[in-house]
Coordinates of C-alpha atoms and ligand atoms in Angstrom, one line a residue:
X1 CA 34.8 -135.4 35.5
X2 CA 36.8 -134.7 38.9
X3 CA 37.3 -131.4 39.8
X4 CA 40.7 -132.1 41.2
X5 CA 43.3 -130.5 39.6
X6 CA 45.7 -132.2 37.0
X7 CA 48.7 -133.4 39.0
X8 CA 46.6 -133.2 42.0
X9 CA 49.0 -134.3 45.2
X10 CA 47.6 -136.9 47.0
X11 CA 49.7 -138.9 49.5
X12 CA 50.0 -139.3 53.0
X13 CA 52.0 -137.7 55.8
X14 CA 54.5 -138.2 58.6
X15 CA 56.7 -135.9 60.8
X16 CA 60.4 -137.5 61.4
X17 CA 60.5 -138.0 65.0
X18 CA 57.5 -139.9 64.6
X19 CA 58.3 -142.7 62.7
X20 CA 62.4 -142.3 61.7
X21 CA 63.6 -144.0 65.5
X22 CA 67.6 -143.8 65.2
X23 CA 67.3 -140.9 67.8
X24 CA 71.2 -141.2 68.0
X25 CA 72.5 -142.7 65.2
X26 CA 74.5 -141.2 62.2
X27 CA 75.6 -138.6 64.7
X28 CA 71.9 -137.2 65.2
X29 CA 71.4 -134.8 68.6
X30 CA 68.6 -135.4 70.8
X31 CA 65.4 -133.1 69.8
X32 CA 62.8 -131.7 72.1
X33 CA 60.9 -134.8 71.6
X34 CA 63.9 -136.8 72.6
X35 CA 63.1 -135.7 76.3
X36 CA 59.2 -136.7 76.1
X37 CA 57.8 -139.6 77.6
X38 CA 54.5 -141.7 76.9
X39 CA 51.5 -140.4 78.7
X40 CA 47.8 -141.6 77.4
X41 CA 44.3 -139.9 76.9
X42 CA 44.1 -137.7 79.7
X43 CA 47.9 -138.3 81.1
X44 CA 49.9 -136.0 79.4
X45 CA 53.5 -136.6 78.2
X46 CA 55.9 -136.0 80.9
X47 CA 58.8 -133.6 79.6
X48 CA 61.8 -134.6 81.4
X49 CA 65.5 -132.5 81.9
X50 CA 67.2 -134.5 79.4
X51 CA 67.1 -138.0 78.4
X52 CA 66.6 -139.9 82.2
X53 CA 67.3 -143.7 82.8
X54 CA 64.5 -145.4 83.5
X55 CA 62.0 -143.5 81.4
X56 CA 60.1 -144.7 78.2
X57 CA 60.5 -142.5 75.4
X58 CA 58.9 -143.7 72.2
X59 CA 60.3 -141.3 69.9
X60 CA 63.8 -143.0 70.2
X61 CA 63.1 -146.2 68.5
X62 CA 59.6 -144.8 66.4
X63 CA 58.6 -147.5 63.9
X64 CA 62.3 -147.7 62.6
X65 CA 62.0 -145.6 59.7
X66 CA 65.1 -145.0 59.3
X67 CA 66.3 -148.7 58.8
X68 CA 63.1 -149.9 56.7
X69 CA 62.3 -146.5 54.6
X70 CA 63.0 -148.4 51.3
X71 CA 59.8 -151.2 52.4
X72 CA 58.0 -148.4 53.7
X73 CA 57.9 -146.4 50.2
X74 CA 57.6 -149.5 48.3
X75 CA 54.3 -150.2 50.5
X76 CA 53.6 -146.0 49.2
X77 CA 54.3 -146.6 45.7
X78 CA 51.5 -149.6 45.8
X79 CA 49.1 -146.9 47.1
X80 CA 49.8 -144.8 44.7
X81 CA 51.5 -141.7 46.1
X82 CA 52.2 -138.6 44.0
X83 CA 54.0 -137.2 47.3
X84 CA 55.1 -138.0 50.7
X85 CA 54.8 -135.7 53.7
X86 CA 57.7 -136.1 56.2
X87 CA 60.2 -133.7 57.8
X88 CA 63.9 -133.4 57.6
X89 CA 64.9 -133.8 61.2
X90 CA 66.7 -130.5 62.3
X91 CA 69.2 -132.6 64.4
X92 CA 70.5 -134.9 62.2
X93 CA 71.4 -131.7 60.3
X94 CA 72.9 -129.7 63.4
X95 CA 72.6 -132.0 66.2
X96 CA 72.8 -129.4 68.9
X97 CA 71.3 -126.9 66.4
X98 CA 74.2 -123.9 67.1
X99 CA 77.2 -125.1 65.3
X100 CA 78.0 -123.6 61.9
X101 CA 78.9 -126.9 60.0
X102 CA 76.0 -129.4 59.5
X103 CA 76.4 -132.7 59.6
X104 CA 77.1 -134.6 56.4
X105 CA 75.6 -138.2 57.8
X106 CA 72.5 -136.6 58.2
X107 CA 72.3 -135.0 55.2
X108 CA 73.3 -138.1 53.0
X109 CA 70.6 -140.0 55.2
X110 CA 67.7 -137.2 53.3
X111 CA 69.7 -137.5 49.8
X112 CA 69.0 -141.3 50.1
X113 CA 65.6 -141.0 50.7
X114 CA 64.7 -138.4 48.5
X115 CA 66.0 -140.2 45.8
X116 CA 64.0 -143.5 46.6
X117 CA 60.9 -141.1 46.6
X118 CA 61.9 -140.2 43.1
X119 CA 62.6 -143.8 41.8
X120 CA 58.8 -144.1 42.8
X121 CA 58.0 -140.5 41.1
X122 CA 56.6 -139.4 45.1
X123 CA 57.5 -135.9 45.3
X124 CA 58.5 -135.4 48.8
X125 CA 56.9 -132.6 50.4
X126 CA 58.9 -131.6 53.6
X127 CA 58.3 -129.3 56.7
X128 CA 61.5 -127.7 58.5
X129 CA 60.4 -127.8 62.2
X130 CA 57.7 -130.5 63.0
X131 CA 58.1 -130.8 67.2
X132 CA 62.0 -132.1 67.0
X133 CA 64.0 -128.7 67.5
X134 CA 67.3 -129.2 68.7
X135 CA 67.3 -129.7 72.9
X136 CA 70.4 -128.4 73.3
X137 CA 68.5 -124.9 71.9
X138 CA 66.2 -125.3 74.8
X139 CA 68.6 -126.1 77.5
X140 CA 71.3 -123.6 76.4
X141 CA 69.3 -121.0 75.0
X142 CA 65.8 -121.2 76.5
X143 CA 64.5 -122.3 73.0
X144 CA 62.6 -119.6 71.3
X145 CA 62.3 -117.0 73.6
X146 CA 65.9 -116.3 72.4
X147 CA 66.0 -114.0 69.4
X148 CA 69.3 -116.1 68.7
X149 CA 67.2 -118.9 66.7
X150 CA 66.6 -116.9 64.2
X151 CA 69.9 -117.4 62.6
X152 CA 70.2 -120.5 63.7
X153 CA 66.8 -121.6 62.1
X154 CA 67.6 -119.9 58.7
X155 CA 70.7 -121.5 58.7
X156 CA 69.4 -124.6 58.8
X157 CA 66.7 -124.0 56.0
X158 CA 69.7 -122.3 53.6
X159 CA 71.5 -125.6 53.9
X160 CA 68.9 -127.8 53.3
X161 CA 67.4 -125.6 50.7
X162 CA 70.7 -125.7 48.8
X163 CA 71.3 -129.3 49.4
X164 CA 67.8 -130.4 48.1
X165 CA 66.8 -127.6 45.8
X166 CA 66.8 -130.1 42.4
X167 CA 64.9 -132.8 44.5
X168 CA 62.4 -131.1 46.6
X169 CA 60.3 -128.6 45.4
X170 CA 57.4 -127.8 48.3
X171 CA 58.3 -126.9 51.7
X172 CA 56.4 -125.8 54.9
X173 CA 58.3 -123.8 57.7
X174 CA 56.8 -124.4 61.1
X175 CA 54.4 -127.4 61.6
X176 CA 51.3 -125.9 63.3
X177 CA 52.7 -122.9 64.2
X178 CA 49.3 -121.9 65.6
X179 CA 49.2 -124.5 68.5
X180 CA 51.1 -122.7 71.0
X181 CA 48.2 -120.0 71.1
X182 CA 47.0 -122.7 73.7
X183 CA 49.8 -121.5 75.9
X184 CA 48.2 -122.8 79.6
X185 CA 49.2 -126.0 78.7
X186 CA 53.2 -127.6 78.7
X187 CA 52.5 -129.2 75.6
X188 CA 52.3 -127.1 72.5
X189 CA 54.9 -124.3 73.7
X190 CA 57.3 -127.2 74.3
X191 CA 57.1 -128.7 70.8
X192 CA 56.2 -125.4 69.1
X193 CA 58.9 -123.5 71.0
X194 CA 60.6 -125.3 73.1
X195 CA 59.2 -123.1 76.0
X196 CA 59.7 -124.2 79.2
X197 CA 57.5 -121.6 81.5
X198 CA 58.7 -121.1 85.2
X199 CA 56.2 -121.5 87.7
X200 CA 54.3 -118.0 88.0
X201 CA 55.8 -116.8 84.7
X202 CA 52.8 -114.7 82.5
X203 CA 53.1 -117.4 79.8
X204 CA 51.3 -115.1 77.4
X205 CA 54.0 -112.6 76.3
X206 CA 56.2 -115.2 76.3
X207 CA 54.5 -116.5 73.3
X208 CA 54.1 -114.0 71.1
X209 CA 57.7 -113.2 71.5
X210 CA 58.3 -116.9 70.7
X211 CA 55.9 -117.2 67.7
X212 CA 57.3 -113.4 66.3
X213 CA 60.5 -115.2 66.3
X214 CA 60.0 -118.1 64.5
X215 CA 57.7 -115.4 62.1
X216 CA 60.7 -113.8 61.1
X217 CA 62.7 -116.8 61.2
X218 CA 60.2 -118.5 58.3
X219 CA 60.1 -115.0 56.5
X220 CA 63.8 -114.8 56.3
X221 CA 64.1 -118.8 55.0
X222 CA 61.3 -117.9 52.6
X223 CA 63.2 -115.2 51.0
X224 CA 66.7 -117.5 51.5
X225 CA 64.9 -120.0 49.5
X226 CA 63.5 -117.7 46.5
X227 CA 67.1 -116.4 46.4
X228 CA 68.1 -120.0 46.1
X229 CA 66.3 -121.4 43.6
X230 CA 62.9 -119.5 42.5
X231 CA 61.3 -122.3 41.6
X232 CA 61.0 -123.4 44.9
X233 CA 57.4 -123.4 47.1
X234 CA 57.4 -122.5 50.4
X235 CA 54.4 -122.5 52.4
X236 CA 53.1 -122.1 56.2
X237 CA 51.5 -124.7 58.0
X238 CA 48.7 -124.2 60.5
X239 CA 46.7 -126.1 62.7
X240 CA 43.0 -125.7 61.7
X241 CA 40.1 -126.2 63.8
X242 CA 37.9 -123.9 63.1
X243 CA 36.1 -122.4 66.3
X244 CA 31.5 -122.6 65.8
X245 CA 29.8 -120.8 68.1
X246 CA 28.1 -122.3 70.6
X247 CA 24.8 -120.7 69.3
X248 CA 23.2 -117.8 67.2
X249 CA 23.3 -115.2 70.6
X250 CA 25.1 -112.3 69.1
X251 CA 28.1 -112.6 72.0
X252 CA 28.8 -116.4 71.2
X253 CA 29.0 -115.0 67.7
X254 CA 31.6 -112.2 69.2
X255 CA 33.3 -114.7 71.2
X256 CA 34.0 -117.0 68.3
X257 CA 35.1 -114.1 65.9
X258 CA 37.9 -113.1 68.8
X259 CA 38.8 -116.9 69.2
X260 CA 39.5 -117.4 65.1
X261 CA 41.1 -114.3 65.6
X262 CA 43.7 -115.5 68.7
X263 CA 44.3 -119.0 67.1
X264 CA 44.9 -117.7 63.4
X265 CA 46.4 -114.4 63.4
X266 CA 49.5 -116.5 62.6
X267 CA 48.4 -116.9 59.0
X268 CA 48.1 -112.8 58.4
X269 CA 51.7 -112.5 59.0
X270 CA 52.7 -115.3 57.0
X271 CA 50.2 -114.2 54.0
X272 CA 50.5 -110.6 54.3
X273 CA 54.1 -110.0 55.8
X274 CA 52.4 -107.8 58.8
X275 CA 50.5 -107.8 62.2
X276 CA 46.7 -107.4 62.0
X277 CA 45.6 -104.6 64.1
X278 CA 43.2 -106.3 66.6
X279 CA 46.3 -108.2 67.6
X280 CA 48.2 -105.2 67.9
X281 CA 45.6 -103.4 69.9
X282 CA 45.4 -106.4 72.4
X283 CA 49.2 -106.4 73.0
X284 CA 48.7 -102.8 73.8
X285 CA 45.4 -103.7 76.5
X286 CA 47.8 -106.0 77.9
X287 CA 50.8 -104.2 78.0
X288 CA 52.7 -106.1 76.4
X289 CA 56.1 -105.2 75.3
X290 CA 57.8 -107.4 72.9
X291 CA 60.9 -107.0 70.8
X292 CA 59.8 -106.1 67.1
X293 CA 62.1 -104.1 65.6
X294 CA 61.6 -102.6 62.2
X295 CA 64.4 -104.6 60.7
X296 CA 61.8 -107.6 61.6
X297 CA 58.7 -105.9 60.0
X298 CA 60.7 -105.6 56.5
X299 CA 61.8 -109.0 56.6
X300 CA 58.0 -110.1 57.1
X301 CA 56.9 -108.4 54.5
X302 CA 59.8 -110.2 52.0
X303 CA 59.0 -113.5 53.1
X304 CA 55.1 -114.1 52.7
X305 CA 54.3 -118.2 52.0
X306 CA 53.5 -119.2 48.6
X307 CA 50.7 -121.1 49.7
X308 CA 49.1 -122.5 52.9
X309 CA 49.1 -126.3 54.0
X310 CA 47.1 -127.2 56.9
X311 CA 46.0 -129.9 59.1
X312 CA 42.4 -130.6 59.7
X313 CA 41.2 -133.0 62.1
X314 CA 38.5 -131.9 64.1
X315 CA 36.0 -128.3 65.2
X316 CA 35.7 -126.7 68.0
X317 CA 32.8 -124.4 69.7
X318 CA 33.1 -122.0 72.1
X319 CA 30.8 -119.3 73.8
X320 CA 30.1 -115.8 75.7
X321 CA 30.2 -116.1 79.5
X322 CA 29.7 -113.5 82.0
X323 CA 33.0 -113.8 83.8
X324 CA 34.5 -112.9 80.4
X325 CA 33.0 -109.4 79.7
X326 CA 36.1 -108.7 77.1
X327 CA 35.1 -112.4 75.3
X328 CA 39.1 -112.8 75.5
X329 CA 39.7 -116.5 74.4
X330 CA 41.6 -119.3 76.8
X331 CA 41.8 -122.3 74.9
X332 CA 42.3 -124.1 78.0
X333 CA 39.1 -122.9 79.3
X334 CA 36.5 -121.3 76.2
X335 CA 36.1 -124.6 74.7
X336 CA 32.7 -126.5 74.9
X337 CA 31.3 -129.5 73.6
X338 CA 29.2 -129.3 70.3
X339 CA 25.9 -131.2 70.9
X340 CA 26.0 -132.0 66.6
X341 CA 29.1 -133.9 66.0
X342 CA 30.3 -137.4 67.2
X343 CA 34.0 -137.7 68.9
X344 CA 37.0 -140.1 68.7
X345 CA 37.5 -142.3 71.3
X346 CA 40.6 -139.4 72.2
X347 CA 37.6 -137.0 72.6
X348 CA 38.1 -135.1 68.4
X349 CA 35.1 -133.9 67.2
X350 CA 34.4 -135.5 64.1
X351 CA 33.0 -133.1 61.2
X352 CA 33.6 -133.7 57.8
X353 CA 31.5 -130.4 57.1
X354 CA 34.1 -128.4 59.2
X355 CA 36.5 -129.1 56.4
X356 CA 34.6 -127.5 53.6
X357 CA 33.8 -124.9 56.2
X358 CA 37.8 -124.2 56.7
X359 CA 38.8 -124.2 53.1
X360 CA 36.6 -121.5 52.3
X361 CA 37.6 -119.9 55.4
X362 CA 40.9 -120.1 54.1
X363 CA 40.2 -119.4 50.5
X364 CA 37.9 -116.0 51.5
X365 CA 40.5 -114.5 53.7
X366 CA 43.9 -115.2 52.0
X367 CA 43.2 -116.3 47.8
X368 CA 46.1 -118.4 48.2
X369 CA 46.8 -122.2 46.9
X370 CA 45.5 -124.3 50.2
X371 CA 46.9 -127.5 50.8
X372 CA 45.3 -130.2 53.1
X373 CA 48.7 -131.7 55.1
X374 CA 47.5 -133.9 57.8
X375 CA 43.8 -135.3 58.2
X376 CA 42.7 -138.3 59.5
X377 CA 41.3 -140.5 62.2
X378 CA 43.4 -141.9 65.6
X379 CA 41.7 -144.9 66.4
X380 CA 42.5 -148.5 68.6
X381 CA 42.5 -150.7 65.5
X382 CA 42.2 -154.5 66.4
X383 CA 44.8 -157.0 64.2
X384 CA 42.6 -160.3 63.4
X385 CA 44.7 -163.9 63.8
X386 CA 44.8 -163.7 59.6
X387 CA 47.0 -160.3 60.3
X388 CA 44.1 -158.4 58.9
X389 CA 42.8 -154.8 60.0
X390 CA 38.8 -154.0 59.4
X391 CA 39.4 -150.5 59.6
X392 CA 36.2 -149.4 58.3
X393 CA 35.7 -146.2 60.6
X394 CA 38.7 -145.3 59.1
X395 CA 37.5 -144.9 55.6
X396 CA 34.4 -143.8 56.7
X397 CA 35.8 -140.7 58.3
X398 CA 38.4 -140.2 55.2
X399 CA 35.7 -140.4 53.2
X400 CA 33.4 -138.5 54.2
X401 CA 35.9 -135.8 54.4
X402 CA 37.0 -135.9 50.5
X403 CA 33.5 -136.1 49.9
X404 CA 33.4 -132.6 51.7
X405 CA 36.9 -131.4 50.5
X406 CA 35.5 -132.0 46.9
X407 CA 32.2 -129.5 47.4
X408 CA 34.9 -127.1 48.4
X409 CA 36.6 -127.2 44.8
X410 CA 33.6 -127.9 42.3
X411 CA 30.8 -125.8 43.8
X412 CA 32.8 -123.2 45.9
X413 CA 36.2 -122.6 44.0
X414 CA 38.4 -123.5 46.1
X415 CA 42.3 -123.7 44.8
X416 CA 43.3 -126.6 46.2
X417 CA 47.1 -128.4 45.3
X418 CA 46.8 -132.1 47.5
X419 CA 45.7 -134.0 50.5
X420 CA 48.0 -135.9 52.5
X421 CA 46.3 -137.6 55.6
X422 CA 48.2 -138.0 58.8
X423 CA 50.5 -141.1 60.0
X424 CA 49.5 -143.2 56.3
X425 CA 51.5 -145.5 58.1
X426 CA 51.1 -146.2 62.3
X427 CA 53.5 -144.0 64.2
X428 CA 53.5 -142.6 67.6
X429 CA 51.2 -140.2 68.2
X430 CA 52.4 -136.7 68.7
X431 CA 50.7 -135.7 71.8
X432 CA 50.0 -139.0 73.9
X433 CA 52.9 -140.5 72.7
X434 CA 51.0 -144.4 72.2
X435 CA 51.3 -146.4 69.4
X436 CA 47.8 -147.6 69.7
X437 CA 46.3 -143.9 68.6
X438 CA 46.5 -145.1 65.0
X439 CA 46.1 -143.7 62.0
X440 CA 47.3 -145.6 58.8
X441 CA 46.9 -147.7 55.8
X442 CA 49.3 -149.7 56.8
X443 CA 49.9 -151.1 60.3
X444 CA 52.4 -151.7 62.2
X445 CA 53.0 -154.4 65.0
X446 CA 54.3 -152.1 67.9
X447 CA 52.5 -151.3 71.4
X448 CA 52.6 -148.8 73.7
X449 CA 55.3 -150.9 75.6
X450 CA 57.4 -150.9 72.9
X451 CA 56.9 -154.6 71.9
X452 CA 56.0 -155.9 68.6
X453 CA 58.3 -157.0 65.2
X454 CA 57.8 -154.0 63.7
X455 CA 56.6 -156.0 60.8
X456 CA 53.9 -154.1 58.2
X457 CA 51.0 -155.1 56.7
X458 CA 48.1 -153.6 54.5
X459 CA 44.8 -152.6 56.8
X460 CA 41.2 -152.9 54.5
X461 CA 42.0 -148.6 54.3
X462 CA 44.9 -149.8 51.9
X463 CA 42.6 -150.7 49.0
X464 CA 40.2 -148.6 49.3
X465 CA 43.1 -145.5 49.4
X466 CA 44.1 -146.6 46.7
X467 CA 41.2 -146.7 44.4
X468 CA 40.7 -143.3 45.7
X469 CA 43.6 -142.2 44.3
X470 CA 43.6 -144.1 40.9
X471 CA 40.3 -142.6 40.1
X472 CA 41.4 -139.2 41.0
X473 CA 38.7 -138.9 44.3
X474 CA 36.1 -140.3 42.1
X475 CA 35.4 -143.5 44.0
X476 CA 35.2 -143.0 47.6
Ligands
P53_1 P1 48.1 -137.0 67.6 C1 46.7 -131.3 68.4 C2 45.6 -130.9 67.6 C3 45.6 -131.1 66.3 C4 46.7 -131.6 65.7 O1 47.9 -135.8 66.6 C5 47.8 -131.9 66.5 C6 47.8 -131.8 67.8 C7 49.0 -132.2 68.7 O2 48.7 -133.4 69.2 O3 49.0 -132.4 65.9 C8 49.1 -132.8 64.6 O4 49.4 -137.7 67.2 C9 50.6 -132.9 64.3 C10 51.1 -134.3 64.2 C11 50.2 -135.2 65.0 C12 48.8 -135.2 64.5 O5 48.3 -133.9 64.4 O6 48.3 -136.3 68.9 O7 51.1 -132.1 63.3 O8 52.5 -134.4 64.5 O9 50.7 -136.5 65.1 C13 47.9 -136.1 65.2 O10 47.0 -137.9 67.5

């Protein structure tokens, strides 16, 4: 007998701006990944000062969701799907994100497909910032370093909240919320934040500022949504690679414990409504001042997640060095390679045992429902003459993750409510911005030029997905 739970959620799991295209249609704004070009493995994504002429942005057009959504959950509904992962696109909602009206196109566009989710009885499961907040919050208001997006934010979540309550019932706030800890880069504080650093800026405090924001921003939707309809669940969503160290040599032990610490401190607020105290004692080594008024700390504390959905896709490894006498972690720089595992051809680690490893993780520190929101495998799959995909790789890396996700629930206890791996159907990828990073069941014929009919078909991962599913993880 499975160990899964009775109405177990499997399904699979987008992010709007990733596959909907229709950047500007039905009176949609242009999001922070509006204004992001392609870049590659090792080129990153160019973030430009507006939309520029000349300049390829593949988020604009995406797979066309938003015209072919009724094929696309038919092709879902053949799978199988008790849910679907996607995310309601804050500017199709408020298309500059400031006004106080939303916009009824946008809405009506979610209320269609809601609905065709439930003629298929796929409970959509749907995350309220996923990397496509409202540009004209970054270039007016200097995105989230403004305690103005607060409001803003929670009104956003009230509406939709309101407007969905009797066809959506779990929600996530901020997609990987956690990303940003990895500050030195442009990327994550971009799509996180919508931080744009100035040269020489300390990028550090900036952060935390940004991320207590958006804390207090999910806390006070949290308790909007409760007040709303209590039968509604709410949940965080971080980004989990857990960080090994590099060896048994009590400082690489050290230096890991502070890294978990830096990356996932997010989740203590979120669980616990408060600030642990090694992250409030580092603020105070580093002097930094940031704006966290008391008001803030109660609305924490009323707004704790109902449970936590997370991504899994890879581990990390760090260790002790002598330049680094306070084993303070730079993600940027205290990462090294694990000798162990195997990596993706985008340099992932691949370790299926990382994911039992993360769900106890989870399950030790914060007894909370876990559910797995995005896992899976970005890979250059090859389309045979007959239209056919041998994605094997794929399913080997899937499966030797349930295999892994189901020690976690019969031998360790883990609570677990679904698993939803990433980009079921090809879509660009978040942070190189191809089409050839894939990751679905189902592929789509698109490159990284933008060519291609858009036309789906079923990779050799669709069957075997869905046999998984109809046996209930039984036959991997
Ligand atoms: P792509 C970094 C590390 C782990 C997950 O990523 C990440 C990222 C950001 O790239 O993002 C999540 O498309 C994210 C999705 C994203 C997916 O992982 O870069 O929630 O939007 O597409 C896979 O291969």
């Amino acid at each position: 007998m499975s160990g899964f739970k009775e109405g177990f959620l499997w399904g699979g799991a987008v992010a709007a701006h990733q596959l909907e295209g229709g950047w500007q249609e039905g009176g949609k704004g242009a999001s922070v990944a509006d204004v992001m070009t392609a870049g590659a493995h090792g080129v990153p994504r160019e973030i430009t000062d507006g939309v520029l002429p000349g300049k390829n942005y593949p988020n604009h057009d995406a797979i066309d969701f938003y015209h072919r959504y009724k094929e696309d959950l038919q092709l879902f509904a053949e799978l199988g799907f008790k849910c679907f992962r996607t995310s309601i696109a804050w500017t199709r909602i408020f298309p500059n994100g400031d006004e106080q009206q939303p916009n009824e196109a946008g809405l009506q566009f979610y209320d269609d497909l809601f609905d065709e989710c439930r003629k298929h009885g796929i409970e959509p499961v749907i995350t309220l910032s996923h990397f496509e907040m409202p540009y004209h919050l970054v270039s007016e208001y200097g995105g989230w370093r403004n305690r103005k997006l607060i409001d803003f934010f929670v009104r956003f979540a009230s509406v939709v909240f309101e407007r969905y309550q009797h066809k959506v019932k779990y929600w996530m706030t901020f997609n990987e919320i956690n990303n940003q800890a990895n500050f030195h880069e442009d990327f994550a504080p971009f799509t996180n934040s919508g931080l744009k650093y100035q040269p020489g800026e300390d990028r550090e405090p900036v952060m935390f500022q940004a991320a207590h924001y958006e804390l207090v921003a999910s806390a006070l939707a949290v308790k909007a949504g409760r007040e709303i309809n209590p039968s509604l669940q709410i949940g965080c969503m971080i980004a989990m690679c857990p960080i090994y160290p590099l060896s048994c040599a009590p400082n690489d032990i050290m230096m890991a414990m502070n890294a978990m610490h830096r990356r996932y401190w997010f989740t203590d607020v979120h669980v616990r409504g408060a600030y642990p105290q090694h992250l409030l004692n580092y603020f105070a080594r580093r002097g930094f001042e940031l704006d966290i008024t008391e008001e803030d700390r109660a609305a924490l504390k009323q707004g704790c997640v109902d449970y936590i959905g997370f991504s899994y896709y890879m581990s990390f490894a760090t260790k002790a060095t002598e330049d680094n006498p306070q084993l303070d972690y730079d993600e940027s720089k205290s990462l090294v390679s694990n000798p162990y595992v195997q990596k993706s051809d985008w340099g992932w680690q691949i370790d299926p045992v990382g994911l039992r490893y993360s769900l106890n993780w989870f399950w030790d520190h914060y007894q909370l429902p876990l559910f797995i929101v995005e896992n899976g495998f970005g890979a250059i799959d090859v389309q045979e003459s007959d239209g056919t995909v041998d994605d094997q790789y794929r399913i080997d890396y899937l499966a030797a993750h349930i295999s892994e996700m189901k020690k976690a629930v019969e031998e360790d206890g883990v609570d677990l409510m679904g698993y939803t791996p990433w980009g079921c159907i090809d879509l660009v990828s978040a942070g190189t911005g191809e089409m050839k990073k894939r990751y679905g069941f189902i592929y789509v014929d698109k490159d990284n030029e933008g060519n291609g009919t858009l036309n789906r078909s079923r990779k050799k991962s669709f069957a075997w997905y869905q046999k998984v599913i109809a046996s209930n993880g039984e036959n991997l």
